[in-house]
Structures are given as structure tokens and as C-alpha cells.
Coordinates of C-alpha atoms and ligand atoms in Angstrom, one line a residue:
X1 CA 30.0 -40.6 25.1
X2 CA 28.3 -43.5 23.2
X3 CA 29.4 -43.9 20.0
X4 CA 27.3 -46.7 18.9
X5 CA 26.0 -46.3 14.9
X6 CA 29.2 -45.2 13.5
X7 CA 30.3 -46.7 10.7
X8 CA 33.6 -45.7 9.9
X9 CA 36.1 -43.0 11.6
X10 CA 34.3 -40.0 10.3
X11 CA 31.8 -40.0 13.1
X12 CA 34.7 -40.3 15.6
X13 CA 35.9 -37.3 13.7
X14 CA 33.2 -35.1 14.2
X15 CA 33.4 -32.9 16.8
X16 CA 29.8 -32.6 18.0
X17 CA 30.5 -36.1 19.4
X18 CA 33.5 -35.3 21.3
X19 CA 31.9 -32.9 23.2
X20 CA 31.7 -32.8 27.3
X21 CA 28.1 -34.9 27.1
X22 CA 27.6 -35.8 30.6
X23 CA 24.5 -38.1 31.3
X24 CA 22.8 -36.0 33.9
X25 CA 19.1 -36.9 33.0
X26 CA 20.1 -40.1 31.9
X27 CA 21.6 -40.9 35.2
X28 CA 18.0 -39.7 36.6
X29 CA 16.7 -43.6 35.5
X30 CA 14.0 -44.0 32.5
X31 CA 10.4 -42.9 34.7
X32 CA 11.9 -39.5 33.4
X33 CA 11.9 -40.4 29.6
X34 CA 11.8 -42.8 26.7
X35 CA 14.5 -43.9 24.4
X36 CA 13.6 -43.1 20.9
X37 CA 15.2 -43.5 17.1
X38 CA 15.3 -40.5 15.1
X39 CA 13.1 -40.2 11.8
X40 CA 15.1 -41.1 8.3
X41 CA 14.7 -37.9 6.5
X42 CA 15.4 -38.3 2.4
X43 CA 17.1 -35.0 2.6
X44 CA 19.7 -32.9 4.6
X45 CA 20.3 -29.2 3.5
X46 CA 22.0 -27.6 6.3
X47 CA 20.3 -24.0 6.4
X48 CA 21.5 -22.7 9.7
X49 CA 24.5 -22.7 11.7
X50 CA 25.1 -20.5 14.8
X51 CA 28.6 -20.0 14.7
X52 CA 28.4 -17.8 17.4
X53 CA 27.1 -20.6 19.6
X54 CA 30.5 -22.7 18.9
X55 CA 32.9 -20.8 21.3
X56 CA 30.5 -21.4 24.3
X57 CA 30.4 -25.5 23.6
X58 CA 34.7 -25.3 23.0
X59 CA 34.7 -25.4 19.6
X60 CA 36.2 -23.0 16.9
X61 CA 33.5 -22.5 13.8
X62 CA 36.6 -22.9 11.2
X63 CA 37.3 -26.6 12.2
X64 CA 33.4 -27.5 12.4
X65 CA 32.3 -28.7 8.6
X66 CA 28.3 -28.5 6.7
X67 CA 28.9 -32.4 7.3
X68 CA 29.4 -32.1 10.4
X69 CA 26.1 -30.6 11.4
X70 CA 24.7 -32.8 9.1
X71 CA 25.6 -35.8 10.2
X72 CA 25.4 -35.0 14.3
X73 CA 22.3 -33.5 14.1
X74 CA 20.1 -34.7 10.7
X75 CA 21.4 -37.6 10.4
X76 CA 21.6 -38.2 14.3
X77 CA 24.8 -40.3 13.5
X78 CA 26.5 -41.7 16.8
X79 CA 25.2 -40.6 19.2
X80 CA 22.8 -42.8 22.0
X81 CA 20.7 -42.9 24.1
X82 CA 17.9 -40.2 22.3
X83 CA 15.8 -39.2 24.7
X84 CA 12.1 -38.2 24.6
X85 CA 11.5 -36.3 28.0
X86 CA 7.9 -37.2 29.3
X87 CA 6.1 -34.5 30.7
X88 CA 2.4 -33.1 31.3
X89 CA 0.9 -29.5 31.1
X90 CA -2.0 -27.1 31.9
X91 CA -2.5 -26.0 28.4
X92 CA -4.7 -22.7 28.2
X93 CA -6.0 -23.6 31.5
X94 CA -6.6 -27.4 31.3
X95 CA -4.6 -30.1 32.5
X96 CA -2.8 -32.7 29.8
X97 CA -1.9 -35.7 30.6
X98 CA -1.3 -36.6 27.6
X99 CA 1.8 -34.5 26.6
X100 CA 5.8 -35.3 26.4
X101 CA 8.3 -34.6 23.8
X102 CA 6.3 -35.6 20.5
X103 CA 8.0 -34.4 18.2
X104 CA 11.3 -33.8 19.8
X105 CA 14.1 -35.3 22.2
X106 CA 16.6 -34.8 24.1
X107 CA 19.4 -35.3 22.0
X108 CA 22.8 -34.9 25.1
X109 CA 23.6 -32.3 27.3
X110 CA 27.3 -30.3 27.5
X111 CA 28.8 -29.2 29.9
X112 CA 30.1 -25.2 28.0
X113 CA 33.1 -23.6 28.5
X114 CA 31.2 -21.3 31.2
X115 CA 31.2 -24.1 33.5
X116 CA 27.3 -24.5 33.0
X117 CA 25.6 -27.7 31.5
X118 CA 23.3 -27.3 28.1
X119 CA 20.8 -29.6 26.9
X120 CA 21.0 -30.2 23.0
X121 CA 16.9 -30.6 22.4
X122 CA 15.7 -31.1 18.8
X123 CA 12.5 -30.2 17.4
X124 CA 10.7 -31.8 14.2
X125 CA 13.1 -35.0 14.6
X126 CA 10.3 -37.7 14.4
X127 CA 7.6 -39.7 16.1
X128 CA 7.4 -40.5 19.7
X129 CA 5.3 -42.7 22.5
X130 CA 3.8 -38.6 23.0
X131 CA 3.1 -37.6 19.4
X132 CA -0.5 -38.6 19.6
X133 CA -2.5 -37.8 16.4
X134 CA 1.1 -35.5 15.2
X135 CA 3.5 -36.1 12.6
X136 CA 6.7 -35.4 14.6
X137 CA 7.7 -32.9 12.3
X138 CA 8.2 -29.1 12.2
X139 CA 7.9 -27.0 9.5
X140 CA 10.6 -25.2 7.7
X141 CA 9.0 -21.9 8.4
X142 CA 8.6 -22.8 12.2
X143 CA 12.4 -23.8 12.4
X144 CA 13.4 -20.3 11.2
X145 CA 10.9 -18.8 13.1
X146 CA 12.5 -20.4 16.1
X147 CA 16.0 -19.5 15.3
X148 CA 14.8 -15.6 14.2
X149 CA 13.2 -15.4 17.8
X150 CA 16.0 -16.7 19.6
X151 CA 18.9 -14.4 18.0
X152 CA 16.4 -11.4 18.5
X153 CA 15.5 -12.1 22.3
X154 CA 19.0 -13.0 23.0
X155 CA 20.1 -9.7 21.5
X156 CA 17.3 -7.6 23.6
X157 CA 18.7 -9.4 26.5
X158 CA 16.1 -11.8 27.7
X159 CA 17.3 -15.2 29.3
X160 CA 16.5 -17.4 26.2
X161 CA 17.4 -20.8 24.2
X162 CA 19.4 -20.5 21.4
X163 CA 19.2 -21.8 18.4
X164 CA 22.1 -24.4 17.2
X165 CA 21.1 -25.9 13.8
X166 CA 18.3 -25.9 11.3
X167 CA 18.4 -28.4 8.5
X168 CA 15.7 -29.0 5.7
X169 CA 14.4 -32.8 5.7
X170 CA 12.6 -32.7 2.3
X171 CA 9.4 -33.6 3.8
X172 CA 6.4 -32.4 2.1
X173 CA 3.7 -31.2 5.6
X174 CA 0.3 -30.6 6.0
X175 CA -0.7 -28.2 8.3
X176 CA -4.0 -25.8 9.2
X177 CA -1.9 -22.4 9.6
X178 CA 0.8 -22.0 6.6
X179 CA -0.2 -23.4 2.5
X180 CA 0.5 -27.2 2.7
X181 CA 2.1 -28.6 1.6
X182 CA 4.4 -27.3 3.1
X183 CA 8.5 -28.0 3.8
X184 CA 9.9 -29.7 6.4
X185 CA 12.7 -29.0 8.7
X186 CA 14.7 -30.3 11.9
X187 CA 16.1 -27.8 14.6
X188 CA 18.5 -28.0 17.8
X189 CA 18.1 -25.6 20.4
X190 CA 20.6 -25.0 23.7
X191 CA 19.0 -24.4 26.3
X192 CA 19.8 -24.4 30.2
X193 CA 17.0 -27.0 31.0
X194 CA 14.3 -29.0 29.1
X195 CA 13.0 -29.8 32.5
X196 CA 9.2 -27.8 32.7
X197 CA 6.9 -27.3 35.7
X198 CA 5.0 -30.1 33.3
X199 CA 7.7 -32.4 34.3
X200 CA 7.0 -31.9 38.2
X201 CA 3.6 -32.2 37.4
X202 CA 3.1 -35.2 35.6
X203 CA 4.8 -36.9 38.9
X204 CA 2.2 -35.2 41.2
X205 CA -0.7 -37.0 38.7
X206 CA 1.0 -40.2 39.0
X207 CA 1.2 -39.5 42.7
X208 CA 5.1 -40.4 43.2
X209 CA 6.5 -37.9 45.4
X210 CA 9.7 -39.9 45.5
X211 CA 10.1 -39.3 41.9
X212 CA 9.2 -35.1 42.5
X213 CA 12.3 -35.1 45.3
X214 CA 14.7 -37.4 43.0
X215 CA 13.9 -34.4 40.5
X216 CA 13.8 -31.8 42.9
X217 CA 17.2 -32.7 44.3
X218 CA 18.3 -33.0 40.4
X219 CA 17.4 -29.2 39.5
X220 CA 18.9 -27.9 42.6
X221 CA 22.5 -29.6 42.0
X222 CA 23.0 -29.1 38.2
X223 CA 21.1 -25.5 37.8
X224 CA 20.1 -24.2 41.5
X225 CA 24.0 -25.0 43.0
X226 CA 24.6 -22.3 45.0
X227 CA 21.6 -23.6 47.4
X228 CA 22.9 -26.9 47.5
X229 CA 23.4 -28.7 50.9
X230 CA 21.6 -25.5 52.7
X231 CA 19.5 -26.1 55.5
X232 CA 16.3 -24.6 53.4
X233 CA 17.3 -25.2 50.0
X234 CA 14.2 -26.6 49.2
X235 CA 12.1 -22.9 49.5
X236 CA 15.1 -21.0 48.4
X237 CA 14.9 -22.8 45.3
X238 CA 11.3 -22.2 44.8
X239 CA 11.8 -18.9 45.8
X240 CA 14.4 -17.9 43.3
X241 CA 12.4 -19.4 40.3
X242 CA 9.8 -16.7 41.5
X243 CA 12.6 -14.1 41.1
X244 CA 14.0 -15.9 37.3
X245 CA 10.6 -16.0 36.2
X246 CA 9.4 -12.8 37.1
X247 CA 12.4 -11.1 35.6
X248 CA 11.6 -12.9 32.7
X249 CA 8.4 -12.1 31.8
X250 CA 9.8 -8.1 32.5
X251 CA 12.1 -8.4 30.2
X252 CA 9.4 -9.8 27.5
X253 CA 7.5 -7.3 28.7
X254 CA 9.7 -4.6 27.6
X255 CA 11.0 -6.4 24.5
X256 CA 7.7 -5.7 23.4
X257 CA 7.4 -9.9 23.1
X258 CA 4.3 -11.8 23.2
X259 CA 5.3 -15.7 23.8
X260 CA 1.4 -16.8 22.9
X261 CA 1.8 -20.3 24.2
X262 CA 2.4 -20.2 28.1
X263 CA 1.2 -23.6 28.8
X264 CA 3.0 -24.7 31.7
X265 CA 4.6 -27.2 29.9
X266 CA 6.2 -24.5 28.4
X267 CA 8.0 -23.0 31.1
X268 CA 11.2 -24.0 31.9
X269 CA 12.4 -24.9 35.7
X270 CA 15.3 -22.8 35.1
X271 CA 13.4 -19.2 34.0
X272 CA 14.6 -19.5 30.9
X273 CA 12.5 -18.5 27.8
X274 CA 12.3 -21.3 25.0
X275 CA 9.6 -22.9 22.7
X276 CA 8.8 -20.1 20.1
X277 CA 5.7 -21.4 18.0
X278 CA 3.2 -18.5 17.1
X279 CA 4.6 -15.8 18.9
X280 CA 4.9 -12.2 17.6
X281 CA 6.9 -9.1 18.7
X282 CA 3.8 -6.2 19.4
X283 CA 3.3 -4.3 16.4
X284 CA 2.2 -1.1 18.8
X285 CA 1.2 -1.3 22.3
X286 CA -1.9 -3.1 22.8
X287 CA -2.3 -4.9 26.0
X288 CA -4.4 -7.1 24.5
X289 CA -2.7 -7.7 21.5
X290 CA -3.2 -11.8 21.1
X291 CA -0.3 -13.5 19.2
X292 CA -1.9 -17.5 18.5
X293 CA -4.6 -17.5 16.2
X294 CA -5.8 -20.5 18.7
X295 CA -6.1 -18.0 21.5
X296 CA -9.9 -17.7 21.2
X297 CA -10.3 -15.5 24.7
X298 CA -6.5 -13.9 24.7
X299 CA -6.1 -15.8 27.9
X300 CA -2.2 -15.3 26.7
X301 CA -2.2 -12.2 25.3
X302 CA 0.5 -9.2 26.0
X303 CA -0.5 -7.5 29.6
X304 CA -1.8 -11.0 30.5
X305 CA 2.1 -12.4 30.5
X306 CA 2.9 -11.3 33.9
X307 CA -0.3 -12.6 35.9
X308 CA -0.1 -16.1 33.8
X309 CA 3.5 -16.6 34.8
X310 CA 2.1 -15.8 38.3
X311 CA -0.4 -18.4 38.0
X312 CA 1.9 -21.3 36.7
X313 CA 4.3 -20.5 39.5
X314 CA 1.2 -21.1 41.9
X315 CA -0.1 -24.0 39.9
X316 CA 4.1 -25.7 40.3
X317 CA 3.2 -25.4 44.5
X318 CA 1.2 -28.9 43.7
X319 CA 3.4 -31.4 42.9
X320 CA 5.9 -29.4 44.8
X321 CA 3.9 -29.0 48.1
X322 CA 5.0 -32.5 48.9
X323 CA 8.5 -31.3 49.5
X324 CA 7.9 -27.7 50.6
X325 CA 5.8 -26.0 53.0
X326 CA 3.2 -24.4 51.0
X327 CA 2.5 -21.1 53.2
X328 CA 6.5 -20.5 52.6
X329 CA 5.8 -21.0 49.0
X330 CA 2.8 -18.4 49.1
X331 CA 5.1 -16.3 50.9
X332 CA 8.0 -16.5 48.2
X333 CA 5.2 -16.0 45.3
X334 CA 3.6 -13.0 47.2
X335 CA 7.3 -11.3 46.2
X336 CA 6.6 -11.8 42.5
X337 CA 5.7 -8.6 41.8
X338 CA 7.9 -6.8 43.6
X339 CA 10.7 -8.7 42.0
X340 CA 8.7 -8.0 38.1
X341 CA 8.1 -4.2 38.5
X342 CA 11.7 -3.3 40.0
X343 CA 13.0 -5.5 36.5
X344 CA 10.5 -3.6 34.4
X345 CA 11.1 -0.8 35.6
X346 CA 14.7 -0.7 35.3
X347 CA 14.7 -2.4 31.7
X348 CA 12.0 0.1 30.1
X349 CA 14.5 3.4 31.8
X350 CA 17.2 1.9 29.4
X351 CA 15.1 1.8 26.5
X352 CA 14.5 5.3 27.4
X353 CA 18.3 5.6 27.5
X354 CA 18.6 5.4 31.5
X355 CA 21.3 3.7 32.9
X356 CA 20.5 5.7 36.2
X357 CA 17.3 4.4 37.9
X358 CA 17.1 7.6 40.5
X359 CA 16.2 10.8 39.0
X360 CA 13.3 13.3 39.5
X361 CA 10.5 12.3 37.4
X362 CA 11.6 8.5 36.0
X363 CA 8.1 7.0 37.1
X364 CA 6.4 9.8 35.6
X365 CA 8.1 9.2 32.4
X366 CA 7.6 5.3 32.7
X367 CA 3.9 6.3 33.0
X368 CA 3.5 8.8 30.5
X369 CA 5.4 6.8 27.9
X370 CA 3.3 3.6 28.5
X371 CA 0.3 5.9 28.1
X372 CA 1.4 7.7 24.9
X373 CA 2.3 4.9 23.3
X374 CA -1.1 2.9 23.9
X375 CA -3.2 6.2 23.1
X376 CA -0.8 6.9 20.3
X377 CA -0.5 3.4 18.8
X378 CA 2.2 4.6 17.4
X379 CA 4.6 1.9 16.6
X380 CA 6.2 0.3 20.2
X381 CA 9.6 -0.6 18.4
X382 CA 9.3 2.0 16.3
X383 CA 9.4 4.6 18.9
X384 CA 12.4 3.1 20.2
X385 CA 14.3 2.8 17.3
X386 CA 13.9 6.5 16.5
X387 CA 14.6 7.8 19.9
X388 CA 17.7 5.7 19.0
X389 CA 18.2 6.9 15.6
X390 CA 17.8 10.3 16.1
X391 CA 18.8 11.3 19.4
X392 CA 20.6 14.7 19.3
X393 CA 22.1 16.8 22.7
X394 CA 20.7 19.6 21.0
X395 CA 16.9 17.9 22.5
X396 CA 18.3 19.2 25.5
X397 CA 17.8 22.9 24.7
X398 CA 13.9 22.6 24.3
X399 CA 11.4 20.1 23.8
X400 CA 10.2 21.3 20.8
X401 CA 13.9 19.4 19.4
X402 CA 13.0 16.4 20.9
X403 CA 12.1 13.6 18.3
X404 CA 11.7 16.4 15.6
X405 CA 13.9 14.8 13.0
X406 CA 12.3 11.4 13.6
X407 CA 9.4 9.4 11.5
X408 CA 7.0 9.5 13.7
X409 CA 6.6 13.5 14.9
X410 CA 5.2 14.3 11.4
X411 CA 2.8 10.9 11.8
X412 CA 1.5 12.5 15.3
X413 CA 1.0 16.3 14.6
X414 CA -0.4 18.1 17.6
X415 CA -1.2 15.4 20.0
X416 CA -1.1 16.4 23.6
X417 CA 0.0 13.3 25.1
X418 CA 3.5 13.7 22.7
X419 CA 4.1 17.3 23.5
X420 CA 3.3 16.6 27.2
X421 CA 5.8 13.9 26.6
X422 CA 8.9 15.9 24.9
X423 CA 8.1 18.4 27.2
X424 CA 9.3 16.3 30.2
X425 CA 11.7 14.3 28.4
X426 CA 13.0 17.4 27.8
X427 CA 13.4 18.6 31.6
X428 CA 15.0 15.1 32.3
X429 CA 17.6 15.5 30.1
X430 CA 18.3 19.0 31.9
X431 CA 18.5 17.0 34.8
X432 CA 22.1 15.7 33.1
X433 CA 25.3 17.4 32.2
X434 CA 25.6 18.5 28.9
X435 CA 28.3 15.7 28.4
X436 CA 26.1 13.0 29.9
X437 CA 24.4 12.8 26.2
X438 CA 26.7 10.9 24.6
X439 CA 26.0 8.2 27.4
X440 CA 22.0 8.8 26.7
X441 CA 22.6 8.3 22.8
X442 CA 24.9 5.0 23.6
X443 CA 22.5 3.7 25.9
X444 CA 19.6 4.1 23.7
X445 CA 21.4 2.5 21.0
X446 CA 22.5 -0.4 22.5
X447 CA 18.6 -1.4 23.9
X448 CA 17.0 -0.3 20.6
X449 CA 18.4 -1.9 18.0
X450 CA 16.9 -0.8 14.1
X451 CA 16.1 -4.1 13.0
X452 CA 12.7 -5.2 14.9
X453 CA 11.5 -8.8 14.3
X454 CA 7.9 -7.7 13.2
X455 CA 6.0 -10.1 11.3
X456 CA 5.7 -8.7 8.0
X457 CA 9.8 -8.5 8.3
X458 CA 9.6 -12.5 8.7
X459 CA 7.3 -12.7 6.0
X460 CA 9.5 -10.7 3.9
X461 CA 11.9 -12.9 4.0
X462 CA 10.1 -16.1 4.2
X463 CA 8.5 -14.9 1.0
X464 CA 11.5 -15.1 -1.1
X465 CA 12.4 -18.8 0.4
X466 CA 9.2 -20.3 -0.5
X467 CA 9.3 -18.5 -4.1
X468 CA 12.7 -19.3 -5.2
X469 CA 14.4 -20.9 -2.2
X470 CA 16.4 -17.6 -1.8
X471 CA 18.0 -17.8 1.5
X472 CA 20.0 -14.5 1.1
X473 CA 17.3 -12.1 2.8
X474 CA 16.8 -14.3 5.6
X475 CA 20.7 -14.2 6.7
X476 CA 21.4 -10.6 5.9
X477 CA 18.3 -10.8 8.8
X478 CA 20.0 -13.1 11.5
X479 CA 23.2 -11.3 10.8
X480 CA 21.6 -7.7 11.2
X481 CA 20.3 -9.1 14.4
X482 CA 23.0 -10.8 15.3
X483 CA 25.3 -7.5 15.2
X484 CA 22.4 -5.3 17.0
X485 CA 22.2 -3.2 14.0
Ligands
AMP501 P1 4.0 -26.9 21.6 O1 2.7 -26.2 21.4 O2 5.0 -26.8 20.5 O3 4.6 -26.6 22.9 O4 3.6 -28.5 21.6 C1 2.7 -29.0 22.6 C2 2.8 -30.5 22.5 O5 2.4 -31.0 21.3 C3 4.2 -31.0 22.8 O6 4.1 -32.2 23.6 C4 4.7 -31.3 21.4 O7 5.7 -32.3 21.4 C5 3.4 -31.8 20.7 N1 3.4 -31.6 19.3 C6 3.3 -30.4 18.6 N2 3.4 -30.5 17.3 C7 3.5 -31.9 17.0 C8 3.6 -32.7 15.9 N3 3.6 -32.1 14.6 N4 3.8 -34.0 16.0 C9 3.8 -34.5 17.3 N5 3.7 -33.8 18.4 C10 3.6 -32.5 18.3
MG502 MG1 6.3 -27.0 23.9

């Protein structure tokens, strides 16, 4: 730990600086990054803290002070070397070289009570070598964006970044999508990994496979250990990032999540979900349904997810190929999906409130469902949630109970497609004992929670903090999503 900067005891004091930081990109040398200072905001108002997050890094929320959030991580008192990672990207099909962390570094990375290591990455913390024409900064409505996305996907079970902090700077911002000006704001996230396929591709451009095997051999110790030392590590690793990411983009899939910016500088080396900017959960189940204003031919939008995933998993085999054989590469990729279907399948039979993936007629119901919904448009998290809310044993003793006490039977009057559907939900559940219900009702509670991150529910409670900086809606929020209700 470097506690260079501090002025008096109190930094010594805080205990975001006596953390487990171990220098494991640092230790990488500097063609990796570049050592930045963090901007000198004239204001600090913490608006965010994730207690929950504390346990995991060893600390207990009671003996962690506003100050101290405020100091480690708006103030960036004491602690050095910040890093800004450097990095390229294929952004919506093009190649970048002229990308890195612009408005964000890499503040230390912890090693949690779960043995894992964390990277502490901020996000609207100043200027850097990569900011290009940008600011540095992030908006106060894209900070609690981030965190609101986080929370929710973490809750539905996706393998995502969390959000640690969000403090406002008192920045006034001018930006294209929201009324400028507009406020300002600084955010940490914990994530497994900042390192991207970007990061392996940026060595390709500069041609230094040294620098893609120093890298290479990095990911696999700290995040891939388990292959370490074996005699084809090299492919398995490549090979189980196929798995991670296909099971990833399943469970987005099912989430009813639409990431809108899958640039492959977005895309972690770990599988791991992170970088929320103009993403939106699907109001109703549109394939097409496009979530960036900016996506002018939906090359990201909903049912696209999967194949671009595909695609940037391909596109890593570049820089990559100089360390693996390609064919084996194609080979692992060929399994992708295989590995996305069996994870879809299995997550959208829970939502249907299936623990049990064998029974007579699951892909039928899988199939219908999908279709109902997208002929129905009735809402996709909506549907859910009422399955959830008013699931009854009694649907078990004919399909005309099925659903009937819900909101949206009234909405759909005689459609086909929904009595076809109660009609074989309705055999399923004859499939199960009569006291296998209360399982059904648990199950489909636990994968549907009530409160659905739709965008009108953001604006709802971003409403009230631009009109009279009321923070109370948007914490009753996090906290319903927090507690799955
Ligand atoms: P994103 O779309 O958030 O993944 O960002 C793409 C790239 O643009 C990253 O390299 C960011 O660091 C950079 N970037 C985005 N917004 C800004 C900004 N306001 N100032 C500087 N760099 C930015
Ligand atoms: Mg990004």
C-alpha cells in the first residue's frame, strides 16, 4: 500500500487504504497503462454507498464513515499509483485505436474475503492521455444509472460489477442525450477484471506478441487459476471464456437485458458483465428492441446479443492466435451455442418456476412462451412478475385458473396463443404433486422479483432528484432491489 498524499493520520485511518491492494497490473510494467492524477472536484456529496459490498472487501459498514468514502474515493486521498488502463476496441463494427480509460482508472485491486482479487475502477474521475475530444466526466444521472443496473442484474443473477460508491462533484456537464447542463458525479465499480478483449487487441495492433503472452499468462494466474501450469492451458483458457461469455449473454437474455454498447472493449476477459451506459431492461419482447439512441442499424439490439458476443469471441482469436492454435480456438467457439442454449434454457424454466429441467413438454413451453409473449407484447417482466404474484395450486385444477387473477388476463381477452398457453401450463403442473406447488410459487418468486428496472421507473425517480434533489425515491428503489422485492 502507498500512502503517499496524506496529510495527517486520518488517511492512515481510513479503512479503504488498509485494504488487501495487491499490485497485480501494476506489477504487469507501464506498456499496460498510464499513471494519472485525479480531477479536483469543488464538491463531494456522497450519494451512494453499497454496504452490502463491505463484508466481501473485510470490512463491517458500522466502522466505515461518509468521510471515508469521501475522501478514498472523491477525494482520491492516499492512495498511488492511479492507473488509466490503455486499451483499443471494435466499436459497432470498427476498429479504435484510439480508445483507453478516458474518463476513468484504475484506482487498486483487493484481494476479498472470497479469496478472489477485485479491481476498484472509477468512472467520471477526470482527464486522461485517452480522453480525446471528452471531459472525463460522468454525469450524475449515468452514475445512478450504473449503480441501478448493477444491484438489478446482480439480483437476477447475472455475473456482473457492482457498484461501490457514487459521489456528486458539483460539476455543471454538457451533453447531447440528457438537458445540460447537467450534474456531475464520480462512481467506483468492483469488478473481477478491467482487462477487455480491447486490451489483447491493442497489443496485436502494435504487433507485440510478447506483451499478448505476458498478459495472457497474467489472466490465466490471477482469474483462470485452476488451468494454471496445464499442459494446454492456453486453449482451455480460451475455451472457458466461450463457456463465461455464452452463459452470460443467456442470462441477459433471460433478464430481459439489453447492454446496447457491446463494443469489444466492453467485454471483459473474465465474462463478466460491466459498463452500463444506455442500456434498458425490454419493455415487452421485441427482438429487435434497440436500447442506444446511437444504434442507427440495431447492430446491438436484443436477439442480436448472443451472435455479437459470438463475433467478439472470434474477433479475440487475432491477437490471441499468436499464442494458440487457431483451428482449436474455432473448435472451442463452435461449442458456443451449445453452451448459450443449455443456460437459456435452464434460466427461462425458472422464471417459469422450474427448478427441474426434464419434464414432458418444457421445450414446448419455452417455445410457446417466447411466442406468446412476442405476439402478445404483453409486458416481458410483467408477465413474470404476475406469474409470481399470483400463482395459486388451485391453477392446477384447470387452465381456465391459470393467471386469472392477474393484470394481464383481462388486458388479453380471448387470444389463442394465451389459452393455448394456460392450457399446457396447466397439464405441466399436473405433471407435479399437489405439494410440489409451494416449490413452483417459491421458485417463481425468487427469479421474478416485482420491482423491474424499466425506464420510466428510472425516470421516476430521477425526476424528483433533478426537481428538488429528493434522493428518497431513488433508495426506497436500490433497497427494493436490493431485498428482491
Ligand atoms: P463507453 O462507451 O463508456 O464504453 O466509452 C467508450 C470510450 O470513450 C472509453 O474509452 C471511455 O473512456 C471514453 N469516454 C466516454 N465518455 C467520455 C468522456 N466524457 N470523457 C472522456 N472519455 C470518455
Ligand atoms: Mg467502456
Amino acid at each position: 500500500m502507498n500512502l503517499t498524499d496524506t496529510p495527517d493520520n486520518e488517511n492512515s485511518l481510513n479503512p479503504f487504504l488498509r485494504l488487501n491492494y495487491e499490485p497485480a497490473l501494476e506489477s504487469l510494467g507501464n506498456d499496460y497503462y498510464d499513471e494519472v492524477v485525479a480531477a479536483d472536484f469543488p464538491q463531494h456529496i456522497l450519494r451512494w454507498r453499497n454496504d452490502s459490498l463491505l463484508p466481501l472487501l473485510g470490512l463491517n459498514a458500522k466502522a466505515v464513515t461518509d468521510a471515508d468514502f469521501i475522501n478514498a474515493f472523491g477525494k482520491f486521498q492516499g492512495r498511488k499509483p492511479l492507473l488509466a488502463l490503455r486499451y483499443h476496441g471494435y466499436q459497432f463494427g470498427e476498429y479504435n485505436p484510439n480508445l483507453g480509460d478516458g474518463r476513468g482508472f484504475l484506482y487498486g485491486q483487493v484481494r476479498a474475503t472470497d479469496g478472489e482479487l477485485y479491481d476498484f475502477g472509477t468512472k467520471g474521475s477526470g482527464r486522461t492521455p485517452y480522453s480525446r475530444g471528452g471531459d472525463g466526466m460522468l454525469t450524475l444521472k449515468g452514475g445512478l444509472r450504473e449503480v441501478l443496473a448493477a444491484e438489478a442484474l446482480h439480483q437476477l443473477g447475472v455475473k456482473t460489477s457492482r457498484c461501490l460508491t457514487m459521489i456528486e462533484t458539483g460539476l455543471s456537464l454538457w451533453r447531447g442525450d440528457e438537458p445540460s447542463p447537467t450534474r456531475s458525479s464520480v462512481m467506483v465499480r468492483v469488478n473481477s477484471s478491467h482487462i477487455r478483449f480491447g486490451t489483447f487487441e491493442r497489443l496485436h495492433y502494435f504487433q507485440r506478441p510478447d506483451l499478448i503472452q505476458k498478459l495472457l499468462d497474467h489472466v490465466i494466474e490471477y482469474y483462470y487459476r485452476h488451468l494454471m501450469g496445464k499442459p494446454d492451458q492456453y486453449v482451455l483458457f480460451y475455451a472457458e471464456l466461450v463457456q463465461r461469455v455464452a452463459e452470460l449473454v443467456a442470462q441477459w437474455m433471460a433478464a430481459g437485458f439489453c447492454h446496447a454498447v457491446l463494443n469489444t472493449d466492453n467485454m471483459s476477459i473474465t465474462g463478466e458483465s460491466f459498463d452500463y451506459g444506455p442500456y434498458a431492461f425490454i419493455p415487452t419482447y421485441d427482438p429487435y428492441f434497440t436500447a442506444a439512441y446511437f444504434d442507427y442499424y440495431s447492430r446491438y439490439c436484443y436477439s442480436h446479443q448472443p451472435s455479437i458476443c459470438q463475433l467478439n469471441l472470434e474477433l479475440l482469436q487475432e491477437p490471441l492466435k499468436a499464442i494458440i492454435d487457431k483451428t482449436e480456438m474455432e473448435v472451442a467457439l463452435g461449442r458456443f451455442n451449445k453452451y448459450y442454449l443449455a443456460e437459456y434454457r435452464s434460466l427461462m424454466l425458472k422464471k417459469l418456476g422450474f427448478e427441474q429441467l426434464e419434464f414432458p413438454e418444457a421445450d414446448e413451453l419455452l417455445k410457446l412462451t417466447i411466442h406468446f409473449l412476442q405476439d402478445s407484447q404483453v409486458g416481458y417482466h410483467q408477465f413474470f412478475s404476475e406469474m409470481a404474484r399470483t400463482f395459486s395450486p388451485k391453477w392446477r385444477d384447470e387452465p381456465g385458473m391459470v393467471l386469472n387473477n392477474s393484470h394481464i388476463a383481462p388486458a388479453l381477452g380471448t387470444s389463442n396463443l394465451f389459452d393455448n398457453w394456460c392450457v399446457l401450463y396447466h397439464k405441466i403442473l399436473n405433471n407435479f404433486h399437489p405439494e410440489q406447488m409451494d416449490i413452483i410459487a417459491q421458485t417463481l418468486a425468487q427469479q421474478n422479483p416485482q420491482t423491474v428496472l424499466l425506464r420510466p421507473v428510472i425516470e421516476s425517480i430521477w425526476e424528483p432528484i433533478a426537481q428538488e434533489d429528493n434522493w428518497q425515491p431513488f433508495n426506497d428503489l436500490v433497497n427494493k432491489i436490493q431485498s428482491k422485492l
